[in-house]
Amino acid sequence: MFSKACEYAVRATLLVASHSLMDERVSVKDIAEATASPVAFTAKIMQQLNRGGILYSVQGKQGGFEMTREQMQATKLSQIVTLIDGDRVFTGCGLGLRECNAKKPCPLHERFSTVRGELKAMLDSTTVLDLALGLKDGLTFLRV
Amino acid sequence: MFSKACEYAVRATLLVASHSLMDERVSVKDIAEATASPVAFTAKIMQQLNRGGILYSVQGKQGGFEMTREQMQATKLSQIVTLIDGDRVFTGCGLGLRECNAKKPCPLHERFSTVRGELKAMLDSTTVLDLALGLKDGLTFLRV
DNA sequence: TTTAAATCGGATAAAATTATCCTGTTTAAA
DNA sequence: TTTAAACAGGATAATTTTATCCGATTTAAA
Ligand code: SF4
Ligand code: SF4
């Protein structure tokens, strides 16, 4: 469904958000540990999230990553997915046709575009804050 | 969403089915051409489809691939996806957690499993015959 | 019987994704 | 001022996925 990079990105963002709700800043090391992700790969992804304006990074000792409540509210999951994976999951053909042309539909067109639309609607309507709250309260988890 | 191999597999299966509806057998070369897929890779996938009982292969001159109407009716898209990609798309975690434990859900659990279930229901309720009919009638297409 | 079309399957290659390493810079604390 | 923690970013490595190649076998037609 999503790339590993994208899964790590969402997990990392939610972890940063839940800590920011408690006014804590987290390091890459903390993030990788808490989300069971490879640390160096996670570091790369944090750079992308920072450049994409999803969160803030603070350099130097005592540095790390943090989010404002505004960012948490403004950031929908679909934005993170698009930032890391592009829009293929939202616009791509279920059967892999290079170009989606409704006048020349693939056999799965009707049924697939319905489900794809539901996925997009779900990710469009879910904010980082929505999910970070449950995480902060210990109701949900980011690693097994 | 699906691997390239899986996309090729579904496209190839639908092509074989539509031709079998007209009592025509098709070669790997024909399939690759008609579905805009790499021929050698498609050949490998045809072997998997044959071993998996999705369709029949006929060796030797005038050989190729074919499906019975029973196979078309019995084969749901979900079976092809499972054969090629396994069940990760149906059972995997949207955030990539290794083990899905409803008692220890990821933050996206509720929303993701809903959409994932709709995808599965769609693929479970769609047979190869359903899609091959529109293809045979020229209403849908397998390449741009 | 010979030939050629076609699948089978193992080996290999190319490309993309995932993951690591290392050096430099920033910055707070000692 | 020195030190060490921490991110930035370029280079490289490992793994997986995608793709190709080739010799062997099967089989219908010439
Ligand atoms: S809509 Fe149908 S045709 Fe267009 S891309 Fe999706 S699946 Fe393929
Ligand atoms: S069910 Fe929820 S927790 Fe379990 S895997 Fe799917 S999304 Fe993750």
mmCIF file of C-alpha atoms (C1' of nucleotides) and ligand atoms in Angstrom:
data_model
loop_
_atom_site.group_PDB
_atom_site.id
_atom_site.type_symbol
_atom_site.label_atom_id
_atom_site.label_comp_id
_atom_site.label_asym_id
_atom_site.label_seq_id
_atom_site.Cartn_x
_atom_site.Cartn_y
_atom_site.Cartn_z
ATOM 1 C CA MET A 1 0.000 0.000 0.000
ATOM 2 C CA PHE A 2 2.534 2.579 1.175
ATOM 3 C CA SER A 3 6.318 2.409 0.921
ATOM 4 C CA LYS A 4 8.383 1.578 4.000
ATOM 5 C CA ALA A 5 9.664 5.146 3.908
ATOM 6 C CA CYS A 6 6.096 6.410 4.088
ATOM 7 C CA GLU A 7 5.156 4.093 6.933
ATOM 8 C CA TYR A 8 8.187 5.279 8.890
ATOM 9 C CA ALA A 9 7.283 8.886 8.090
ATOM 10 C CA VAL A 10 3.770 8.583 9.488
ATOM 11 C CA ARG A 11 4.917 6.671 12.558
ATOM 12 C CA ALA A 12 7.670 9.224 13.212
ATOM 13 C CA THR A 13 5.346 12.170 12.736
ATOM 14 C CA LEU A 14 2.790 10.747 15.125
ATOM 15 C CA LEU A 15 5.482 10.082 17.707
ATOM 16 C CA VAL A 16 6.830 13.621 17.472
ATOM 17 C CA ALA A 17 3.299 14.969 17.704
ATOM 18 C CA SER A 18 2.404 12.977 20.786
ATOM 19 C CA HIS A 19 5.557 14.186 22.526
ATOM 20 C CA SER A 20 5.017 17.756 21.425
ATOM 21 C CA LEU A 21 1.609 17.583 23.088
ATOM 22 C CA MET A 22 3.590 17.101 26.298
ATOM 23 C CA ASP A 23 6.101 19.813 25.332
ATOM 24 C CA GLU A 24 8.868 17.320 24.770
ATOM 25 C CA ARG A 25 11.333 17.382 21.924
ATOM 26 C CA VAL A 26 12.516 14.028 20.517
ATOM 27 C CA SER A 27 15.740 12.985 18.810
ATOM 28 C CA VAL A 28 16.101 10.704 15.803
ATOM 29 C CA LYS A 29 17.425 8.071 18.162
ATOM 30 C CA ASP A 30 14.311 8.332 20.338
ATOM 31 C CA ILE A 31 12.052 8.208 17.287
ATOM 32 C CA ALA A 32 13.722 5.150 15.799
ATOM 33 C CA GLU A 33 13.545 3.362 19.117
ATOM 34 C CA ALA A 34 9.919 4.220 19.792
ATOM 35 C CA THR A 35 8.738 3.292 16.315
ATOM 36 C CA ALA A 36 10.980 0.250 15.783
ATOM 37 C CA SER A 37 12.536 1.835 12.702
ATOM 38 C CA PRO A 38 16.132 1.877 11.407
ATOM 39 C CA VAL A 39 17.779 4.958 12.852
ATOM 40 C CA ALA A 40 19.791 6.193 9.858
ATOM 41 C CA PHE A 41 16.907 5.706 7.471
ATOM 42 C CA THR A 42 14.620 7.498 9.868
ATOM 43 C CA ALA A 43 17.089 10.395 9.942
ATOM 44 C CA LYS A 44 16.708 10.800 6.190
ATOM 45 C CA ILE A 45 12.961 10.783 6.470
ATOM 46 C CA MET A 46 12.985 13.385 9.221
ATOM 47 C CA GLN A 47 14.851 15.671 6.845
ATOM 48 C CA GLN A 48 12.120 15.257 4.265
ATOM 49 C CA LEU A 49 9.413 15.930 6.828
ATOM 50 C CA ASN A 50 11.246 19.036 7.976
ATOM 51 C CA ARG A 51 11.785 20.342 4.434
ATOM 52 C CA GLY A 52 8.151 19.617 3.695
ATOM 53 C CA GLY A 53 7.032 21.743 6.614
ATOM 54 C CA ILE A 54 5.351 18.872 8.448
ATOM 55 C CA LEU A 55 7.423 19.522 11.577
ATOM 56 C CA TYR A 56 10.373 21.524 12.883
ATOM 57 C CA SER A 57 13.906 20.406 13.555
ATOM 58 C CA VAL A 58 16.193 22.000 16.105
ATOM 59 C CA GLN A 59 19.901 21.490 15.616
ATOM 60 C CA GLY A 60 22.634 21.220 18.201
ATOM 61 C CA LYS A 61 22.752 19.756 21.671
ATOM 62 C CA GLN A 62 19.327 19.256 23.209
ATOM 63 C CA GLY A 63 17.996 19.469 19.663
ATOM 64 C CA GLY A 64 15.513 17.197 17.996
ATOM 65 C CA PHE A 65 12.102 17.382 16.362
ATOM 66 C CA GLU A 66 8.877 19.021 17.413
ATOM 67 C CA MET A 67 5.502 20.095 16.083
ATOM 68 C CA THR A 68 3.230 22.953 16.945
ATOM 69 C CA ARG A 69 -0.399 22.243 17.653
ATOM 70 C CA GLU A 70 -1.178 24.230 14.518
ATOM 71 C CA GLN A 71 0.943 21.850 12.460
ATOM 72 C CA MET A 72 -0.766 18.857 14.011
ATOM 73 C CA GLN A 73 -4.176 20.262 13.178
ATOM 74 C CA ALA A 74 -3.244 21.422 9.717
ATOM 75 C CA THR A 75 -1.423 18.280 8.621
ATOM 76 C CA LYS A 76 -3.598 15.585 7.106
ATOM 77 C CA LEU A 77 -2.226 12.094 6.636
ATOM 78 C CA SER A 78 -2.676 12.467 2.894
ATOM 79 C CA GLN A 79 -0.069 15.252 2.933
ATOM 80 C CA ILE A 80 2.556 13.026 4.497
ATOM 81 C CA VAL A 81 1.782 10.242 2.049
ATOM 82 C CA THR A 82 2.014 12.631 -0.889
ATOM 83 C CA LEU A 83 5.250 14.128 0.393
ATOM 84 C CA ILE A 84 6.981 10.752 0.626
ATOM 85 C CA ASP A 85 5.285 8.561 -1.984
ATOM 86 C CA GLY A 86 3.845 11.114 -4.378
ATOM 87 C CA ASP A 87 0.262 10.771 -5.538
ATOM 88 C CA ARG A 88 0.471 7.350 -7.146
ATOM 89 C CA VAL A 89 -1.682 5.749 -4.452
ATOM 90 C CA PHE A 90 -4.366 8.399 -4.977
ATOM 91 C CA THR A 91 -4.316 8.637 -8.757
ATOM 92 C CA GLY A 92 -2.606 5.472 -9.990
ATOM 93 C CA CYS A 93 -4.344 2.697 -11.889
ATOM 94 C CA GLY A 94 -5.139 -0.471 -9.990
ATOM 95 C CA LEU A 95 -3.972 -2.487 -12.953
ATOM 96 C CA GLY A 96 -0.909 -0.325 -13.536
ATOM 97 C CA LEU A 97 -1.907 1.404 -16.754
ATOM 98 C CA ARG A 98 0.434 4.310 -17.267
ATOM 99 C CA GLU A 99 -2.230 6.832 -18.057
ATOM 100 C CA CYS A 100 -5.691 6.891 -16.484
ATOM 101 C CA ASN A 101 -8.200 7.929 -19.099
ATOM 102 C CA ALA A 102 -11.852 7.641 -18.145
ATOM 103 C CA LYS A 103 -12.711 7.417 -21.837
ATOM 104 C CA LYS A 104 -10.469 4.369 -22.100
ATOM 105 C CA PRO A 105 -10.941 2.695 -18.720
ATOM 106 C CA CYS A 106 -9.310 -0.478 -17.518
ATOM 107 C CA PRO A 107 -11.677 -3.325 -16.596
ATOM 108 C CA LEU A 108 -11.389 -2.520 -12.908
ATOM 109 C CA HIS A 109 -11.885 1.217 -13.281
ATOM 110 C CA GLU A 110 -15.299 1.678 -11.659
ATOM 111 C CA ARG A 111 -14.745 -0.572 -8.697
ATOM 112 C CA PHE A 112 -11.148 0.414 -8.072
ATOM 113 C CA SER A 113 -11.647 4.153 -8.265
ATOM 114 C CA THR A 114 -14.405 3.847 -5.664
ATOM 115 C CA VAL A 115 -12.140 2.185 -3.115
ATOM 116 C CA ARG A 116 -9.235 4.455 -3.987
ATOM 117 C CA GLY A 117 -11.499 7.434 -3.379
ATOM 118 C CA GLU A 118 -12.483 6.086 0.018
ATOM 119 C CA LEU A 119 -8.842 5.696 0.958
ATOM 120 C CA LYS A 120 -8.150 9.253 -0.103
ATOM 121 C CA ALA A 121 -11.171 10.591 1.759
ATOM 122 C CA MET A 122 -10.047 8.807 4.898
ATOM 123 C CA LEU A 123 -6.498 10.169 4.700
ATOM 124 C CA ASP A 124 -7.765 13.634 3.767
ATOM 125 C CA SER A 125 -10.044 13.792 6.771
ATOM 126 C CA THR A 126 -7.591 12.486 9.351
ATOM 127 C CA THR A 127 -5.176 14.936 10.932
ATOM 128 C CA VAL A 128 -2.006 14.231 12.826
ATOM 129 C CA LEU A 129 -3.653 15.680 15.922
ATOM 130 C CA ASP A 130 -6.568 13.262 15.628
ATOM 131 C CA LEU A 131 -4.200 10.318 15.898
ATOM 132 C CA ALA A 132 -1.636 11.823 18.250
ATOM 133 C CA LEU A 133 -4.224 12.222 21.015
ATOM 134 C CA GLY A 134 -4.902 8.500 21.274
ATOM 135 C CA LEU A 135 -1.199 7.862 21.234
ATOM 136 C CA LYS A 136 -0.488 10.295 24.046
ATOM 137 C CA ASP A 137 -3.208 8.681 26.130
ATOM 138 C CA GLY A 138 -1.728 5.228 25.646
ATOM 139 C CA LEU A 139 -4.709 3.943 23.681
ATOM 140 C CA THR A 140 -2.745 3.203 20.529
ATOM 141 C CA PHE A 141 0.801 2.084 19.753
ATOM 142 C CA LEU A 142 3.589 2.549 17.240
ATOM 143 C CA ARG A 143 5.442 -0.713 17.701
ATOM 144 C CA VAL A 144 4.649 -4.282 18.581
ATOM 145 C CA MET B 1 -1.014 -0.808 -3.946
ATOM 146 C CA PHE B 2 -0.136 -3.985 -5.827
ATOM 147 C CA SER B 3 3.272 -5.071 -7.109
ATOM 148 C CA LYS B 4 4.084 -4.755 -10.794
ATOM 149 C CA ALA B 5 4.062 -8.539 -10.973
ATOM 150 C CA CYS B 6 0.522 -8.560 -9.619
ATOM 151 C CA GLU B 7 -0.669 -5.885 -12.024
ATOM 152 C CA TYR B 8 0.776 -7.860 -14.916
ATOM 153 C CA ALA B 9 -0.841 -11.020 -13.584
ATOM 154 C CA VAL B 10 -4.318 -9.515 -13.492
ATOM 155 C CA ARG B 11 -3.944 -7.884 -16.889
ATOM 156 C CA ALA B 12 -2.648 -11.138 -18.393
ATOM 157 C CA THR B 13 -5.404 -13.208 -16.822
ATOM 158 C CA LEU B 14 -8.096 -10.877 -18.105
ATOM 159 C CA LEU B 15 -6.596 -10.949 -21.574
ATOM 160 C CA VAL B 16 -6.469 -14.734 -21.634
ATOM 161 C CA ALA B 17 -10.051 -14.867 -20.357
ATOM 162 C CA SER B 18 -11.402 -12.492 -22.975
ATOM 163 C CA HIS B 19 -9.765 -14.546 -25.717
ATOM 164 C CA SER B 20 -10.932 -17.815 -24.232
ATOM 165 C CA LEU B 21 -14.473 -16.454 -24.424
ATOM 166 C CA MET B 22 -13.891 -16.433 -28.188
ATOM 167 C CA ASP B 23 -12.218 -19.863 -28.093
ATOM 168 C CA GLU B 24 -8.808 -18.430 -28.846
ATOM 169 C CA ARG B 25 -5.573 -19.458 -27.208
ATOM 170 C CA VAL B 26 -2.927 -16.783 -26.637
ATOM 171 C CA SER B 27 0.872 -16.949 -26.415
ATOM 172 C CA VAL B 28 3.090 -15.086 -23.973
ATOM 173 C CA LYS B 29 4.132 -12.876 -26.862
ATOM 174 C CA ASP B 30 0.519 -11.983 -27.594
ATOM 175 C CA ILE B 31 -0.187 -11.330 -23.938
ATOM 176 C CA ALA B 32 2.823 -9.077 -23.453
ATOM 177 C CA GLU B 33 1.935 -7.099 -26.562
ATOM 178 C CA ALA B 34 -1.729 -6.712 -25.679
ATOM 179 C CA THR B 35 -1.069 -5.679 -22.091
ATOM 180 C CA ALA B 36 2.047 -3.564 -22.706
ATOM 181 C CA SER B 37 4.090 -5.762 -20.394
ATOM 182 C CA PRO B 38 7.686 -7.032 -20.623
ATOM 183 C CA VAL B 39 7.550 -10.390 -22.374
ATOM 184 C CA ALA B 40 10.091 -12.384 -20.342
ATOM 185 C CA PHE B 41 8.713 -11.162 -17.052
ATOM 186 C CA THR B 42 5.211 -11.963 -18.210
ATOM 187 C CA ALA B 43 6.367 -15.486 -19.048
ATOM 188 C CA LYS B 44 7.417 -15.991 -15.433
ATOM 189 C CA ILE B 45 4.079 -14.742 -14.195
ATOM 190 C CA MET B 46 2.172 -17.030 -16.545
ATOM 191 C CA GLN B 47 3.986 -19.940 -14.927
ATOM 192 C CA GLN B 48 2.796 -18.844 -11.512
ATOM 193 C CA LEU B 49 -0.767 -18.445 -12.754
ATOM 194 C CA ASN B 50 -0.625 -21.894 -14.286
ATOM 195 C CA ARG B 51 0.821 -23.513 -11.164
ATOM 196 C CA GLY B 52 -1.784 -21.699 -9.104
ATOM 197 C CA GLY B 53 -4.585 -23.170 -11.182
ATOM 198 C CA ILE B 54 -5.844 -19.810 -12.400
ATOM 199 C CA LEU B 55 -5.510 -20.883 -16.041
ATOM 200 C CA TYR B 56 -4.148 -23.657 -18.240
ATOM 201 C CA SER B 57 -1.004 -23.694 -20.327
ATOM 202 C CA VAL B 58 -0.554 -25.778 -23.447
ATOM 203 C CA GLN B 59 2.998 -26.532 -24.489
ATOM 204 C CA GLY B 60 4.400 -26.998 -27.960
ATOM 205 C CA LYS B 61 3.577 -25.463 -31.294
ATOM 206 C CA GLN B 62 0.174 -23.756 -31.355
ATOM 207 C CA GLY B 63 0.394 -23.745 -27.593
ATOM 208 C CA GLY B 64 -0.349 -20.896 -25.255
ATOM 209 C CA PHE B 65 -2.716 -20.068 -22.425
ATOM 210 C CA GLU B 66 -6.426 -20.508 -21.994
ATOM 211 C CA MET B 67 -9.142 -20.519 -19.356
ATOM 212 C CA THR B 68 -12.351 -22.431 -19.030
ATOM 213 C CA ARG B 69 -15.530 -20.534 -18.301
ATOM 214 C CA GLU B 70 -15.593 -22.369 -14.993
ATOM 215 C CA GLN B 71 -12.190 -20.939 -14.106
ATOM 216 C CA MET B 72 -13.314 -17.450 -15.054
ATOM 217 C CA GLN B 73 -16.372 -17.740 -12.868
ATOM 218 C CA ALA B 74 -14.553 -19.361 -9.981
ATOM 219 C CA THR B 75 -11.551 -17.058 -9.940
ATOM 220 C CA LYS B 76 -11.941 -13.906 -7.888
ATOM 221 C CA LEU B 77 -9.462 -11.094 -8.250
ATOM 222 C CA SER B 78 -8.467 -11.535 -4.632
ATOM 223 C CA GLN B 79 -7.147 -15.001 -5.490
ATOM 224 C CA ILE B 80 -4.798 -13.645 -8.123
ATOM 225 C CA VAL B 81 -3.587 -10.920 -5.769
ATOM 226 C CA THR B 82 -2.986 -13.454 -3.002
ATOM 227 C CA LEU B 83 -1.196 -15.825 -5.357
ATOM 228 C CA ILE B 84 1.282 -13.174 -6.495
ATOM 229 C CA ASP B 85 1.574 -10.732 -3.585
ATOM 230 C CA GLY B 86 0.472 -12.852 -0.664
ATOM 231 C CA ASP B 87 -2.034 -11.446 1.807
ATOM 232 C CA ARG B 88 -0.108 -8.387 2.947
ATOM 233 C CA VAL B 89 -2.524 -6.018 1.214
ATOM 234 C CA PHE B 90 -5.457 -7.687 2.972
ATOM 235 C CA THR B 91 -3.998 -8.199 6.410
ATOM 236 C CA GLY B 92 -1.022 -5.834 6.629
ATOM 237 C CA CYS B 93 -0.861 -2.794 8.870
ATOM 238 C CA GLY B 94 -1.238 0.575 7.206
ATOM 239 C CA LEU B 95 1.601 1.861 9.333
ATOM 240 C CA GLY B 96 3.752 -1.203 8.778
ATOM 241 C CA LEU B 97 3.641 -2.750 12.234
ATOM 242 C CA ARG B 98 4.940 -6.277 11.979
ATOM 243 C CA GLU B 99 2.218 -7.868 14.014
ATOM 244 C CA CYS B 100 -1.398 -6.769 13.967
ATOM 245 C CA ASN B 101 -2.887 -7.103 17.396
ATOM 246 C CA ALA B 102 -6.323 -5.579 17.880
ATOM 247 C CA LYS B 103 -5.567 -5.306 21.566
ATOM 248 C CA LYS B 104 -2.561 -3.166 20.734
ATOM 249 C CA PRO B 105 -3.769 -1.193 17.716
ATOM 250 C CA CYS B 106 -1.813 1.368 15.752
ATOM 251 C CA PRO B 107 -3.307 4.868 15.678
ATOM 252 C CA LEU B 108 -4.788 4.290 12.234
ATOM 253 C CA HIS B 109 -6.276 0.896 13.028
ATOM 254 C CA GLU B 110 -10.004 1.681 12.928
ATOM 255 C CA ARG B 111 -9.976 3.838 9.830
ATOM 256 C CA PHE B 112 -7.453 1.785 7.915
ATOM 257 C CA SER B 113 -9.017 -1.578 8.530
ATOM 258 C CA THR B 114 -12.323 -0.210 7.251
ATOM 259 C CA VAL B 115 -10.875 0.810 3.906
ATOM 260 C CA ARG B 116 -8.771 -2.332 3.696
ATOM 261 C CA GLY B 117 -11.919 -4.364 4.250
ATOM 262 C CA GLU B 118 -13.687 -2.554 1.448
ATOM 263 C CA LEU B 119 -10.818 -3.288 -0.879
ATOM 264 C CA LYS B 120 -10.937 -6.932 0.061
ATOM 265 C CA ALA B 121 -14.705 -7.099 -0.343
ATOM 266 C CA MET B 122 -14.412 -5.560 -3.795
ATOM 267 C CA LEU B 123 -11.737 -8.013 -4.925
ATOM 268 C CA ASP B 124 -13.567 -10.932 -3.318
ATOM 269 C CA SER B 125 -16.771 -10.149 -5.159
ATOM 270 C CA THR B 126 -15.268 -9.551 -8.579
ATOM 271 C CA THR B 127 -14.611 -12.528 -10.803
ATOM 272 C CA VAL B 128 -12.420 -12.765 -13.855
ATOM 273 C CA LEU B 129 -15.539 -13.415 -15.914
ATOM 274 C CA ASP B 130 -17.148 -10.191 -14.677
ATOM 275 C CA LEU B 131 -14.280 -8.163 -16.064
ATOM 276 C CA ALA B 132 -13.496 -10.249 -19.136
ATOM 277 C CA LEU B 133 -16.939 -9.621 -20.598
ATOM 278 C CA GLY B 134 -16.444 -5.855 -20.865
ATOM 279 C CA LEU B 135 -13.031 -6.457 -22.311
ATOM 280 C CA LYS B 136 -14.311 -8.813 -24.997
ATOM 281 C CA ASP B 137 -16.967 -6.277 -25.944
ATOM 282 C CA GLY B 138 -14.400 -3.515 -26.348
ATOM 283 C CA LEU B 139 -15.779 -1.472 -23.464
ATOM 284 C CA THR B 140 -12.597 -1.602 -21.403
ATOM 285 C CA PHE B 141 -8.877 -1.748 -22.163
ATOM 286 C CA LEU B 142 -5.626 -3.261 -20.949
ATOM 287 C CA ARG B 143 -3.174 -0.729 -22.318
ATOM 288 C CA VAL B 144 -3.094 2.955 -23.057
ATOM 289 C "C1'" DT C 1 10.745 -37.455 -39.788
ATOM 290 C "C1'" DT C 2 12.170 -32.868 -39.559
ATOM 291 C "C1'" DT C 3 11.300 -28.341 -38.339
ATOM 292 C "C1'" DA C 4 9.729 -24.595 -35.939
ATOM 293 C "C1'" DA C 5 6.664 -22.570 -32.508
ATOM 294 C "C1'" DA C 6 5.906 -22.397 -27.953
ATOM 295 C "C1'" DT C 7 6.222 -23.182 -22.764
ATOM 296 C "C1'" DC C 8 9.484 -24.436 -18.703
ATOM 297 C "C1'" DG C 9 12.750 -23.280 -15.567
ATOM 298 C "C1'" DG C 10 17.289 -22.007 -14.001
ATOM 299 C "C1'" DA C 11 20.728 -18.330 -14.147
ATOM 300 C "C1'" DT C 12 21.814 -13.732 -14.532
ATOM 301 C "C1'" DA C 13 21.321 -8.642 -14.858
ATOM 302 C "C1'" DA C 14 19.336 -4.106 -14.050
ATOM 303 C "C1'" DA C 15 16.792 -0.958 -11.372
ATOM 304 C "C1'" DA C 16 14.501 0.636 -7.370
ATOM 305 C "C1'" DT C 17 14.038 0.606 -2.587
ATOM 306 C "C1'" DT C 18 15.769 0.195 1.836
ATOM 307 C "C1'" DA C 19 19.496 0.835 4.921
ATOM 308 C "C1'" DT C 20 24.091 2.314 6.630
ATOM 309 C "C1'" DC C 21 28.245 5.197 7.150
ATOM 310 C "C1'" DC C 22 30.868 9.194 7.696
ATOM 311 C "C1'" DT C 23 32.096 13.977 7.775
ATOM 312 C "C1'" DG C 24 30.612 18.568 8.733
ATOM 313 C "C1'" DT C 25 27.855 21.978 11.232
ATOM 314 C "C1'" DT C 26 25.101 23.674 14.968
ATOM 315 C "C1'" DT C 27 24.351 24.508 19.725
ATOM 316 C "C1'" DA C 28 23.750 23.857 24.723
ATOM 317 C "C1'" DA C 29 26.073 22.517 28.709
ATOM 318 C "C1'" DA C 30 30.206 21.601 31.255
ATOM 319 C "C1'" DT D 1 36.390 27.939 25.866
ATOM 320 C "C1'" DT D 2 35.951 23.195 25.347
ATOM 321 C "C1'" DT D 3 33.204 19.335 24.831
ATOM 322 C "C1'" DA D 4 29.690 16.518 23.447
ATOM 323 C "C1'" DA D 5 24.998 15.945 21.717
ATOM 324 C "C1'" DA D 6 22.385 16.307 17.880
ATOM 325 C "C1'" DC D 7 20.868 17.290 12.952
ATOM 326 C "C1'" DA D 8 22.393 17.873 7.728
ATOM 327 C "C1'" DG D 9 23.681 15.774 3.805
ATOM 328 C "C1'" DG D 10 26.566 13.286 0.586
ATOM 329 C "C1'" DA D 11 28.395 8.686 -0.454
ATOM 330 C "C1'" DT D 12 27.980 3.939 -0.276
ATOM 331 C "C1'" DA D 13 26.051 -0.712 0.622
ATOM 332 C "C1'" DA D 14 22.496 -4.324 1.003
ATOM 333 C "C1'" DT D 15 18.206 -6.092 -0.294
ATOM 334 C "C1'" DT D 16 14.190 -6.610 -2.984
ATOM 335 C "C1'" DT D 17 11.832 -6.123 -7.104
ATOM 336 C "C1'" DT D 18 11.758 -6.014 -11.830
ATOM 337 C "C1'" DA D 19 13.507 -7.646 -16.053
ATOM 338 C "C1'" DT D 20 16.281 -10.412 -19.368
ATOM 339 C "C1'" DC D 21 18.684 -14.470 -21.315
ATOM 340 C "C1'" DC D 22 19.267 -19.119 -22.672
ATOM 341 C "C1'" DG D 23 19.152 -24.042 -23.054
ATOM 342 C "C1'" DA D 24 15.761 -27.893 -22.587
ATOM 343 C "C1'" DT D 25 11.409 -29.873 -23.513
ATOM 344 C "C1'" DT D 26 6.952 -30.319 -25.747
ATOM 345 C "C1'" DT D 27 4.092 -30.579 -29.716
ATOM 346 C "C1'" DA D 28 1.761 -29.454 -34.098
ATOM 347 C "C1'" DA D 29 2.594 -28.734 -38.760
ATOM 348 C "C1'" DA D 30 5.380 -29.123 -42.813
HETATM 349 S S1 SF4 E 1 -9.552 4.310 -12.836
HETATM 350 FE FE1 SF4 E 1 -9.631 2.411 -13.771
HETATM 351 S S2 SF4 E 1 -8.516 2.877 -15.530
HETATM 352 FE FE2 SF4 E 1 -8.253 4.626 -14.466
HETATM 353 S S3 SF4 E 1 -6.571 4.005 -13.489
HETATM 354 FE FE3 SF4 E 1 -7.918 3.435 -11.998
HETATM 355 S S4 SF4 E 1 -8.195 1.465 -12.541
HETATM 356 FE FE4 SF4 E 1 -7.071 2.075 -14.259
HETATM 357 S S1 SF4 E 2 -5.309 -3.310 12.297
HETATM 358 FE FE1 SF4 E 2 -4.709 -1.414 12.940
HETATM 359 S S2 SF4 E 2 -2.978 -1.953 14.082
HETATM 360 FE FE2 SF4 E 2 -3.451 -3.765 13.275
HETATM 361 S S3 SF4 E 2 -2.308 -3.491 11.588
HETATM 362 FE FE3 SF4 E 2 -4.080 -2.782 10.724
HETATM 363 S S4 SF4 E 2 -3.828 -0.807 11.101
HETATM 364 FE FE4 SF4 E 2 -2.120 -1.499 12.206
#
